[in-house]
Coordinates of C-alpha atoms and ligand atoms in Angstrom, one line a residue:
M7 CA 21.8 -9.5 19.5
T8 CA 23.1 -7.4 16.7
S9 CA 21.7 -3.9 16.4
F10 CA 21.0 -2.5 12.9
S11 CA 18.8 0.1 11.3
I12 CA 16.4 0.0 8.3
H13 CA 15.4 3.0 6.2
G14 CA 12.0 3.7 4.7
V15 CA 9.6 6.6 4.2
G16 CA 8.4 8.3 7.4
V17 CA 4.7 8.9 7.0
S18 CA 3.6 9.9 10.5
S19 CA 5.9 11.7 12.9
G20 CA 6.9 10.8 16.4
I21 CA 9.0 8.2 18.1
A22 CA 7.9 4.8 19.4
I23 CA 9.8 2.3 21.3
G24 CA 8.3 -1.2 21.7
Q25 CA 8.2 -4.8 20.8
A26 CA 7.8 -5.9 17.2
H27 CA 4.5 -7.7 16.4
L28 CA 4.9 -9.4 13.0
V29 CA 1.9 -9.7 10.8
S30 CA 3.0 -12.4 8.4
N31 CA 2.0 -13.6 5.1
A32 CA 2.0 -17.1 6.5
L33 CA 0.8 -18.8 3.4
L34 CA 3.9 -17.9 1.5
E35 CA 6.1 -19.4 4.1
V36 CA 4.7 -22.9 4.1
V37 CA 7.2 -25.6 3.2
H38 CA 6.7 -29.3 2.7
Y39 CA 8.7 -31.9 4.6
Q40 CA 8.3 -35.6 5.3
L41 CA 8.2 -37.0 8.8
P42 CA 9.3 -40.4 10.1
K43 CA 6.4 -42.6 11.2
H44 CA 7.1 -42.3 15.0
L45 CA 6.6 -38.5 14.8
I46 CA 3.2 -38.6 13.2
N47 CA 1.2 -38.6 16.4
D48 CA 3.2 -35.6 17.7
E49 CA 2.5 -33.8 14.5
I50 CA -1.2 -34.5 14.8
K51 CA -1.2 -33.2 18.3
R52 CA 0.7 -30.1 17.2
F53 CA -2.0 -29.5 14.7
S54 CA -4.8 -30.0 17.3
D55 CA -3.1 -27.6 19.6
A56 CA -2.8 -25.0 16.9
I57 CA -6.6 -25.3 16.2
A58 CA -7.3 -24.9 20.0
T59 CA -5.0 -21.8 20.2
V60 CA -6.7 -20.1 17.2
K61 CA -10.1 -20.9 18.7
A62 CA -9.1 -19.4 22.0
D63 CA -7.7 -16.3 20.3
L64 CA -10.8 -15.7 18.2
E65 CA -13.0 -16.2 21.2
Q66 CA -10.9 -13.7 23.2
I67 CA -11.0 -11.2 20.3
N68 CA -14.8 -11.6 20.1
S69 CA -15.3 -10.9 23.7
S70 CA -13.0 -8.0 23.8
L71 CA -14.7 -6.2 20.9
R72 CA -16.0 -2.8 21.9
K73 CA -19.7 -2.4 22.1
N74 CA -19.7 0.1 19.2
A75 CA -17.5 -2.1 17.0
P76 CA -19.2 -2.7 13.6
A77 CA -21.4 -5.7 13.7
E78 CA -19.6 -7.0 10.6
I79 CA -16.4 -7.6 12.6
S80 CA -18.1 -9.7 15.1
A81 CA -20.0 -11.6 12.4
F82 CA -16.6 -12.3 10.6
I83 CA -15.2 -13.7 13.8
S84 CA -18.2 -15.9 14.4
T85 CA -18.0 -17.3 10.8
H86 CA -14.3 -18.0 11.4
L87 CA -15.0 -19.9 14.6
M88 CA -17.7 -22.0 12.8
M89 CA -15.3 -22.8 10.1
L90 CA -12.7 -23.8 12.6
E91 CA -15.1 -26.3 14.0
D92 CA -15.9 -27.8 10.7
K93 CA -14.4 -31.3 10.1
S94 CA -12.9 -30.2 6.8
L95 CA -10.5 -27.9 8.6
S96 CA -10.2 -29.6 12.0
E97 CA -10.1 -33.3 11.1
I98 CA -9.2 -34.0 7.5
P99 CA -5.8 -32.4 7.8
K100 CA -5.0 -34.9 10.5
E101 CA -5.7 -37.7 8.0
I102 CA -3.5 -36.0 5.4
I103 CA -0.7 -35.8 8.0
K104 CA -1.1 -39.5 8.6
N105 CA -1.5 -40.7 5.0
E106 CA 1.1 -38.4 3.5
Q107 CA 3.5 -38.4 6.5
C108 CA 3.8 -34.7 6.0
N109 CA 4.1 -31.6 8.3
A110 CA 0.9 -30.0 9.6
E111 CA 1.4 -26.7 7.7
W112 CA 1.5 -28.6 4.5
A113 CA -1.5 -30.7 5.3
I114 CA -3.7 -27.8 6.1
K115 CA -2.5 -25.9 3.1
L116 CA -3.3 -28.9 0.8
Q117 CA -6.8 -29.1 2.4
M118 CA -7.3 -25.3 2.0
D119 CA -6.4 -25.5 -1.7
D120 CA -8.9 -28.3 -2.1
I121 CA -11.7 -26.3 -0.4
V122 CA -10.9 -23.1 -2.3
D123 CA -11.1 -25.1 -5.6
Q124 CA -14.6 -26.3 -4.6
F125 CA -15.6 -22.7 -3.7
E126 CA -14.4 -21.6 -7.1
Q127 CA -16.9 -23.8 -8.8
I128 CA -19.9 -22.1 -7.0
E129 CA -21.9 -19.9 -9.3
D130 CA -23.2 -17.6 -6.6
E131 CA -20.7 -14.8 -6.2
Y132 CA -21.4 -14.2 -2.5
L133 CA -20.8 -17.9 -1.6
R134 CA -17.8 -18.0 -3.9
E135 CA -16.3 -15.1 -2.0
R136 CA -16.5 -17.1 1.3
K137 CA -13.3 -18.8 0.2
Q138 CA -11.5 -15.7 1.6
D139 CA -12.8 -16.6 5.0
V140 CA -11.4 -20.1 4.6
I141 CA -8.0 -18.6 3.6
Q142 CA -8.0 -16.2 6.5
V143 CA -8.8 -19.0 9.0
V144 CA -6.1 -21.2 7.6
E145 CA -3.6 -18.3 7.7
R146 CA -4.3 -18.0 11.4
I147 CA -3.7 -21.7 11.9
I148 CA -0.5 -21.7 9.9
K149 CA 0.8 -18.6 11.8
V150 CA 0.4 -20.5 15.0
L151 CA 2.1 -23.6 13.6
L152 CA 5.0 -21.5 12.3
G153 CA 5.4 -20.1 15.8
H154 CA 4.9 -16.5 14.6
Q155 CA 2.9 -15.8 17.7
N156 CA 5.3 -17.4 20.1
Q157 CA 6.0 -14.4 22.2
L158 CA 2.4 -13.2 21.8
T159 CA 0.3 -16.3 21.7
S160 CA -1.5 -15.3 24.8
A161 CA -4.1 -12.8 23.9
Q162 CA -3.9 -11.5 27.4
Q163 CA -0.2 -10.8 27.1
T164 CA -0.9 -9.0 23.8
S165 CA -3.6 -6.8 25.3
V166 CA -1.4 -5.8 28.2
L167 CA 1.3 -4.7 25.8
L168 CA -1.4 -2.9 23.7
Q169 CA -2.7 -1.1 26.6
E170 CA 0.7 0.1 27.5
R171 CA 1.2 1.1 23.8
K172 CA 4.3 -1.0 23.6
L173 CA 3.5 -3.1 20.6
I174 CA 4.7 -2.1 17.1
L175 CA 3.0 -3.6 14.1
V176 CA 5.3 -4.9 11.4
A177 CA 3.6 -5.9 8.2
R178 CA 4.2 -6.4 4.5
D179 CA 1.3 -4.1 3.8
I180 CA -1.8 -3.0 5.6
S181 CA -4.9 -2.5 3.5
P182 CA -7.1 0.5 4.3
A183 CA -9.7 -2.1 5.3
D184 CA -7.3 -3.6 7.9
A185 CA -6.1 -0.3 9.1
I186 CA -9.5 1.0 9.8
Q187 CA -9.9 -1.9 12.2
F188 CA -6.7 -0.8 14.0
K189 CA -8.5 2.3 15.2
Q190 CA -9.8 0.0 17.9
H191 CA -6.4 -0.9 19.0
Q192 CA -3.6 1.0 20.6
F193 CA -0.5 0.1 18.7
A194 CA 2.5 2.3 19.5
A195 CA 3.5 2.5 15.8
F196 CA 3.3 0.6 12.5
I197 CA 5.7 -0.1 9.8
T198 CA 5.3 -1.8 6.5
D199 CA 7.5 -3.1 3.7
V200 CA 5.6 -1.5 0.9
G201 CA 3.5 1.6 0.4
G202 CA 4.1 5.3 -0.5
A203 CA 3.9 8.5 1.5
T204 CA 0.3 9.2 0.5
S205 CA -1.0 5.7 0.1
H206 CA -4.3 5.3 2.0
T207 CA -2.5 3.1 4.5
A208 CA -0.2 6.0 5.3
I209 CA -3.1 8.4 5.6
L210 CA -4.8 6.1 8.0
A211 CA -1.5 5.9 10.0
R212 CA -1.6 9.6 10.4
S213 CA -5.2 9.5 11.4
L214 CA -4.3 7.1 14.2
N215 CA -1.7 9.6 15.2
I216 CA 1.0 7.1 15.8
P217 CA 4.5 7.1 14.2
S218 CA 4.7 5.0 11.1
I219 CA 7.1 4.2 8.3
V220 CA 6.4 2.6 4.9
A221 CA 8.5 1.3 2.1
L222 CA 11.0 -0.5 4.4
Q223 CA 11.3 -3.2 1.7
R224 CA 12.4 -6.1 4.0
A225 CA 11.4 -5.2 7.6
R226 CA 9.3 -8.4 7.9
D227 CA 12.3 -10.6 7.0
L228 CA 14.8 -8.8 9.1
I229 CA 12.8 -8.2 12.3
N230 CA 11.8 -11.1 14.6
D231 CA 8.6 -11.2 16.6
G232 CA 9.1 -9.7 20.0
E233 CA 12.3 -7.9 19.2
L234 CA 12.8 -4.4 20.7
I235 CA 12.6 -1.7 18.0
I236 CA 12.6 2.0 17.8
V237 CA 10.5 3.7 15.1
D238 CA 11.6 7.3 14.2
G239 CA 8.7 8.5 12.1
D240 CA 10.3 11.8 11.4
I241 CA 13.3 10.5 9.5
G242 CA 11.8 7.1 8.5
V243 CA 14.3 4.9 10.4
V244 CA 13.7 1.8 12.3
I245 CA 16.4 0.7 14.8
V246 CA 16.3 -3.0 15.7
N247 CA 17.8 -4.2 19.0
P248 CA 19.2 -0.7 19.9
S249 CA 22.3 -0.4 22.2
K250 CA 21.8 1.0 25.7
E251 CA 23.1 4.4 24.6
I252 CA 20.9 4.7 21.5
L253 CA 17.9 3.6 23.6
A254 CA 18.6 6.2 26.2
E255 CA 19.0 8.9 23.5
Y256 CA 15.7 7.9 21.9
K257 CA 13.9 7.8 25.2
L258 CA 15.0 11.4 25.8
R259 CA 13.9 12.4 22.3
Q260 CA 10.6 10.7 22.8
E261 CA 10.1 12.7 26.0
Q262 CA 11.1 16.0 24.2
W263 CA 8.6 15.2 21.4
E264 CA 5.8 14.6 23.8
L265 CA 6.7 17.8 25.6
E266 CA 6.5 19.7 22.3
Q267 CA 3.1 18.2 21.6
Q268 CA 1.9 19.3 25.0
K269 CA 3.2 22.8 24.4
L270 CA 1.2 23.0 21.2
Q271 CA -1.9 22.3 23.2
R272 CA -1.6 25.9 24.5
I273 CA -2.7 27.3 21.1
K274 CA -5.7 25.0 20.8
T275 CA -8.2 27.7 21.3
T276 CA -6.2 30.4 19.7
K277 CA -7.6 31.6 16.3
A278 CA -5.5 30.8 13.3
I279 CA -4.6 34.3 12.2
T280 CA -1.5 35.6 10.5
I281 CA 0.6 38.4 12.1
D282 CA -1.2 40.9 9.9
G283 CA -4.7 39.7 10.8
T284 CA -5.7 37.4 7.9
V285 CA -7.8 34.5 9.0
I286 CA -6.7 31.0 7.8
E287 CA -9.2 28.3 8.1
L288 CA -7.9 25.0 9.5
F289 CA -10.3 22.2 8.8
A290 CA -10.1 18.5 9.6
N291 CA -10.1 15.4 7.3
I292 CA -12.1 12.5 8.8
E293 CA -12.8 8.9 7.7
V294 CA -15.5 7.8 10.1
P295 CA -18.0 9.8 12.3
E296 CA -16.0 8.9 15.4
D297 CA -13.1 11.0 14.1
V298 CA -15.1 14.2 14.8
A299 CA -14.1 14.0 18.4
A300 CA -10.4 14.3 17.5
A301 CA -11.2 17.1 15.0
K302 CA -12.9 19.1 17.7
A303 CA -10.3 18.3 20.3
A304 CA -7.7 19.8 17.9
G305 CA -9.7 22.9 17.4
A306 CA -10.8 22.3 13.8
T307 CA -13.3 24.9 12.7
G308 CA -14.9 22.6 10.1
I309 CA -14.6 19.3 8.3
G310 CA -12.8 19.9 5.0
L311 CA -13.0 16.3 3.8
Y312 CA -15.1 13.4 5.0
R313 CA -13.9 10.4 3.1
T314 CA -17.1 8.4 2.9
E315 CA -15.7 5.3 1.3
F316 CA -14.7 3.9 4.6
L317 CA -18.3 3.3 5.4
F318 CA -18.3 0.9 2.4
M319 CA -15.3 -1.1 3.6
N320 CA -14.9 -4.3 5.6
R321 CA -18.3 -5.6 4.6
R322 CA -20.0 -7.6 1.8
D323 CA -23.1 -5.5 1.3
M324 CA -23.5 -1.8 0.5
P325 CA -24.7 0.6 3.2
D326 CA -28.2 1.5 2.4
E327 CA -29.6 5.1 2.4
E328 CA -30.6 5.0 6.1
E329 CA -27.3 3.8 7.3
Q330 CA -25.4 6.4 5.3
F331 CA -27.9 9.1 6.4
I332 CA -27.3 8.2 10.1
A333 CA -23.5 8.5 9.6
Y334 CA -23.6 11.8 7.7
K335 CA -26.2 13.3 10.0
A336 CA -24.1 12.3 13.1
V337 CA -21.2 14.4 11.7
A338 CA -23.4 17.3 10.7
L339 CA -25.0 17.5 14.1
A340 CA -21.7 17.0 16.0
M341 CA -20.1 20.0 14.1
K342 CA -23.0 22.2 15.2
G343 CA -23.3 24.4 12.1
A344 CA -19.6 24.4 11.2
P345 CA -19.0 23.3 7.6
V346 CA -19.0 19.6 7.0
T347 CA -17.6 18.8 3.5
I348 CA -18.7 15.3 2.6
R349 CA -17.0 13.7 -0.4
T350 CA -19.0 11.3 -2.5
L351 CA -17.7 7.9 -3.0
D352 CA -14.0 7.7 -4.1
L353 CA -13.7 4.0 -4.5
G354 CA -11.3 2.3 -6.9
A355 CA -7.5 2.1 -7.3
D356 CA -6.0 2.0 -3.8
K357 CA -9.3 2.3 -2.0
Q358 CA -11.1 -1.0 -2.7
I359 CA -14.1 -2.1 -0.7
N360 CA -12.5 -5.5 -0.3
P361 CA -8.9 -5.9 -1.5
D362 CA -9.6 -9.6 -2.1
S363 CA -12.2 -8.9 -4.7
V364 CA -10.2 -6.4 -6.7
V365 CA -10.9 -6.7 -10.4
S366 CA -7.6 -6.6 -12.0
C367 CA -6.9 -3.9 -14.5
A368 CA -3.6 -2.7 -15.8
N369 CA -3.8 0.8 -14.4
P370 CA -6.4 1.0 -11.6
A371 CA -5.4 4.6 -10.7
L372 CA -6.4 5.5 -14.3
G373 CA -9.5 3.3 -14.3
L374 CA -13.1 3.4 -13.4
R375 CA -12.8 5.1 -10.0
A376 CA -14.4 7.9 -7.9
I377 CA -16.9 10.0 -9.8
R378 CA -16.4 7.8 -12.9
L379 CA -17.5 4.8 -11.0
C380 CA -20.5 6.7 -9.5
L381 CA -21.6 7.9 -12.9
A382 CA -21.4 4.4 -14.2
E383 CA -23.4 3.0 -11.2
P384 CA -26.0 5.7 -10.9
H385 CA -28.2 3.7 -8.4
I386 CA -25.3 3.6 -5.9
F387 CA -24.7 7.3 -6.4
H388 CA -28.4 8.2 -6.1
T389 CA -28.6 6.4 -2.7
Q390 CA -25.6 8.4 -1.4
L391 CA -26.8 11.7 -2.8
R392 CA -30.2 11.2 -1.1
A393 CA -28.5 10.3 2.2
L394 CA -26.2 13.4 1.9
L395 CA -29.1 15.7 1.1
R396 CA -31.1 14.4 4.0
A397 CA -28.2 15.0 6.4
S398 CA -27.9 18.6 5.1
Y399 CA -31.0 19.4 7.0
F400 CA -29.2 18.9 10.2
G401 CA -26.1 21.1 9.8
H402 CA -23.9 22.9 7.3
V403 CA -23.3 20.1 4.8
K404 CA -21.3 20.7 1.6
I405 CA -20.9 18.1 -1.2
L406 CA -17.5 17.4 -2.7
I407 CA -17.0 15.5 -5.9
P408 CA -13.7 13.6 -6.3
M409 CA -11.6 13.1 -9.5
L410 CA -13.4 15.5 -11.8
C411 CA -11.7 15.7 -15.2
T412 CA -14.3 17.0 -17.6
L413 CA -17.1 19.5 -17.4
A414 CA -19.4 16.8 -18.9
E415 CA -18.8 14.8 -15.7
L416 CA -19.7 17.8 -13.6
R417 CA -22.8 18.5 -15.5
Q418 CA -23.9 14.9 -15.4
T419 CA -23.3 14.9 -11.6
K420 CA -25.4 18.0 -11.3
L421 CA -28.2 16.3 -13.2
L422 CA -28.1 13.3 -10.8
L423 CA -28.0 15.6 -7.8
E424 CA -31.1 17.4 -9.1
R425 CA -32.8 14.1 -9.6
A426 CA -32.0 13.1 -6.0
K427 CA -33.4 16.5 -4.8
Q428 CA -36.6 16.0 -6.8
S429 CA -37.1 12.5 -5.4
L430 CA -36.8 13.9 -1.8
R431 CA -39.2 16.7 -2.6
K432 CA -41.6 14.1 -3.9
D433 CA -41.2 12.2 -0.6
N434 CA -41.7 15.4 1.4
I435 CA -38.3 15.1 2.9
L436 CA -36.5 18.3 3.9
F437 CA -33.0 19.2 2.9
D438 CA -30.8 22.3 2.5
E439 CA -32.0 23.7 -0.9
N440 CA -28.9 25.8 -1.1
I441 CA -26.4 23.0 -0.4
A442 CA -23.0 23.9 -1.9
L443 CA -21.4 21.7 -4.5
G444 CA -17.6 21.6 -4.8
G445 CA -15.1 19.7 -6.9
M446 CA -11.8 18.1 -6.2
I447 CA -9.0 19.3 -8.3
E448 CA -6.7 16.3 -8.3
I449 CA -6.2 15.6 -12.0
P450 CA -3.8 17.9 -13.9
A451 CA -6.4 18.4 -16.6
A452 CA -8.8 19.8 -14.0
A453 CA -6.1 22.1 -12.5
I454 CA -5.2 23.5 -15.9
N455 CA -8.9 24.1 -16.6
A456 CA -9.7 25.2 -13.0
E457 CA -11.4 28.4 -14.0
A458 CA -14.0 26.6 -15.9
F459 CA -14.7 24.3 -12.9
A460 CA -14.7 27.3 -10.5
N461 CA -17.3 28.9 -12.8
E462 CA -19.7 26.0 -12.4
L463 CA -19.0 25.1 -8.8
D464 CA -19.4 26.7 -5.4
F465 CA -15.9 25.8 -4.2
L466 CA -12.7 23.9 -5.1
S467 CA -10.6 21.6 -3.0
I468 CA -7.2 20.5 -4.2
G469 CA -6.3 16.9 -3.7
T470 CA -2.6 17.1 -3.7
N471 CA -2.1 13.3 -3.1
D472 CA -3.5 12.4 -6.5
L473 CA -2.5 15.7 -8.2
I474 CA 1.1 14.9 -7.4
Q475 CA 0.7 11.2 -8.4
Y476 CA -0.8 12.1 -11.8
T477 CA 1.5 15.1 -12.5
L478 CA 4.7 13.3 -11.8
A479 CA 3.5 9.8 -13.0
I480 CA 4.4 8.3 -9.6
D481 CA 2.1 5.6 -8.1
R482 CA 1.3 6.9 -4.6
T483 CA 1.3 3.3 -3.3
D484 CA 4.5 2.1 -4.9
D485 CA 7.5 2.0 -2.5
A486 CA 10.0 1.8 -5.4
V487 CA 9.2 5.3 -6.5
A488 CA 8.2 6.8 -3.1
H489 CA 11.5 8.8 -2.9
L490 CA 10.5 10.6 -6.2
Y491 CA 7.2 11.8 -4.8
N492 CA 7.9 15.5 -4.2
P493 CA 5.2 18.2 -3.6
L494 CA 7.8 20.9 -4.4
H495 CA 8.2 19.9 -8.0
P496 CA 7.8 23.2 -10.0
S497 CA 5.0 21.7 -12.1
V498 CA 3.0 20.7 -9.1
L499 CA 3.4 24.1 -7.6
K500 CA 2.3 25.7 -10.8
L501 CA -0.9 23.6 -11.0
I502 CA -1.7 24.5 -7.3
S503 CA -1.1 28.1 -8.0
M504 CA -3.3 28.1 -11.1
T505 CA -6.1 26.6 -9.1
I506 CA -5.8 29.1 -6.3
K507 CA -5.8 32.0 -8.7
A508 CA -8.8 30.6 -10.6
G509 CA -10.8 30.5 -7.3
A510 CA -9.7 34.0 -6.3
K511 CA -10.7 35.4 -9.7
L512 CA -14.2 33.9 -9.5
E513 CA -14.4 34.5 -5.7
K514 CA -14.8 30.8 -5.0
S515 CA -13.1 29.4 -2.0
V516 CA -10.2 27.0 -2.6
S517 CA -8.7 24.6 0.0
I518 CA -6.1 21.9 0.0
C519 CA -7.2 18.6 1.5
G520 CA -4.3 16.4 0.5
E521 CA -1.5 15.5 2.8
M522 CA 0.4 18.7 1.8
A523 CA -2.0 20.7 3.9
G524 CA -0.8 19.0 7.0
D525 CA 2.9 19.4 6.3
A526 CA 4.2 22.3 8.4
K527 CA 7.1 22.8 6.0
M528 CA 4.6 23.8 3.3
T529 CA 2.4 26.1 5.2
K530 CA 4.1 29.4 4.7
L531 CA 4.7 28.7 1.0
L532 CA 1.0 27.9 0.5
I533 CA -0.1 31.0 2.4
G534 CA 2.3 33.0 0.2
M535 CA 0.6 31.4 -2.8
G536 CA -2.8 32.7 -1.6
L537 CA -4.2 29.6 0.1
R538 CA -6.6 30.5 2.9
Q539 CA -8.1 27.1 3.8
F540 CA -6.3 24.0 4.8
S541 CA -7.8 20.6 5.6
M542 CA -5.8 17.9 7.3
H543 CA -5.7 15.1 9.8
P544 CA -6.7 16.5 13.2
S545 CA -3.2 15.5 14.6
H546 CA -1.6 18.2 12.3
I547 CA -3.8 21.1 13.1
L548 CA -1.8 22.6 15.9
S549 CA 1.5 22.4 14.2
I550 CA 0.0 24.1 11.2
K551 CA -1.6 26.7 13.4
Q552 CA 1.8 27.5 14.9
Q553 CA 3.1 28.2 11.4
V554 CA 0.1 30.4 10.6
L555 CA 0.6 32.5 13.8
H556 CA 4.2 33.2 12.7
S557 CA 3.3 34.1 9.1
Q558 CA 3.6 37.6 7.7
L559 CA 1.5 37.8 4.5
E560 CA 3.5 40.5 2.6
Q561 CA 6.8 38.7 3.2
L562 CA 5.4 35.3 2.2
D563 CA 3.8 36.7 -1.0
T564 CA 7.1 38.0 -2.2
Q565 CA 8.9 34.8 -1.3
A566 CA 6.2 32.6 -3.0
R567 CA 6.6 34.6 -6.2
K568 CA 10.3 33.8 -6.2
V569 CA 9.6 30.1 -5.6
L570 CA 7.1 30.0 -8.4
G571 CA 9.6 31.6 -10.7
L572 CA 12.0 28.7 -10.3
T573 CA 12.1 25.6 -12.5
D574 CA 14.5 23.4 -10.5
I575 CA 13.5 21.5 -7.4
E576 CA 17.1 21.7 -6.2
K577 CA 16.8 25.5 -6.0
I578 CA 13.2 25.4 -4.7
E579 CA 13.9 23.2 -1.7
P580 CA 16.6 25.5 -0.1
L581 CA 14.5 28.6 -0.8
V582 CA 11.4 27.1 0.9
A583 CA 13.6 26.0 3.8
K584 CA 14.9 29.6 4.1
F585 CA 11.5 31.2 4.1
N586 CA 10.3 28.7 6.7
Q587 CA 12.9 30.5 9.0
L588 CA 11.1 33.9 8.4
Ligands
PEP616 C1 -6.1 13.7 -2.5 O1 -6.0 13.0 -3.5 O2 -5.2 14.6 -2.2 C2 -7.2 13.5 -1.6 C3 -7.4 14.3 -0.6 O3 -8.0 12.4 -1.8 P1 -7.6 10.9 -1.4 O4 -6.2 11.0 -0.7 O5 -8.6 10.4 -0.6 O6 -7.4 10.3 -2.7
MG617 MG1 -7.7 11.8 -4.2

């Protein structure tokens, strides 16, 4: 077996060694071939066996779902099982195989196209959308037919490997909706062909706290199911079929990495204070209420960003006020009076409720997303605001508005917030009357005008993921430009600095909740620039705290000034590296 390596963009650190588990885009791989008459019966049997395997797999998944798994997931699986039993999928393809003397994959694909066409004619949008279920079921059947699950067909075998954390997911892409489901599993790592360093897929990888690499371009073509691979999330390299020597070297590095992680545990309860006594707040970013456990375990002193959109994913309906309230209240209560910054819905662009139903538009990142979408759909916003306000009675909830661009948007938001408050007062429902309202600074226009926003808000939070995307005109999800995505670009640093200064001038707190806050190479620079609050995935808190404990404010202030005086990334990078040594 030849050994080779593939290079991509490392998005979550650590080393994983395990077997590749390919998630294929099976539909694209179906070819058509004719069969001699005497092989037709065998082909029909191959098809029936595939149906039986898929059925067994789905039943196994269904019974292994955790009790607290969203009901939607179980409902999805039941629907798929029902479809599998329907004649149109289980019997008609056999007739096609016989009549057309073709291979099973082709027959089921033809039948699927036919069913999908029929669904397309349905007027009811919900029913029309069920075609996606048909496609997903057929994909499963085709995967089995193509032998993609050969080494892993037995769900039992898969779950043993999963338990031992020896399975590495290899996919073309993983939608945030898929990735959120992986929280239930224990993959050792995941790698994808597409994606950028701050795509939501990458962010979720970090939240799973497993090594991962995106933008590998052709990993799925080059790696076979079941092959041994090493994932080095630090440098973004995948080594396929490593030699004995390389494997030994990586096993050693993996042990060292784990040892370092254990050492970091020693500072878990240490306060994040610089050498000269300045307190730096280290908050956590969370996606679902269950993430609070990880945030607390890492010693986070608050939630700096709760991305509520994940509550809206993997489902066909919208969560109502009660469901939202329960989720927000759970976080507020669990944090016992520590700040819980809940961001209002940031849907659109790379965070779609259901990627299959994306309305195509030329530039989704510049389209109707986040606060723009909420202001355009005030009933959805009203429901969320009421749920947020109700939760505020049970803890220290703060509201954060994403993607603000104009003061008009802010004022309209305030109006709608006031309307939600009024409606609760009318219903005699209690909430925190002094709830703080903050805005995300993630559009260059907002950063340039940060003082005006600071003037009308209680706090600011810089979303560097989008701020970098919009400043440098680099799609955060596009692997082709992932290498150009650089937080140290002088213009990005200037916008961050302007925002921090605006907050300081008006005595409003400023935090960073983008991925930059969790990058230990940036910590000292950001402290030097005046940042006192960082919010990141819980898995990064300890390594950032270690930087804080070694920071000397006066020194960093001088160094940061020097960095901000530079206009060339090539000069900035070595200077930042140097002052990380301080
Ligand atoms: C950001 O843009 O930096 C941010 C924190 O928001 P999100 O990544 O959810 O877009
Ligand atoms: Mg953002």
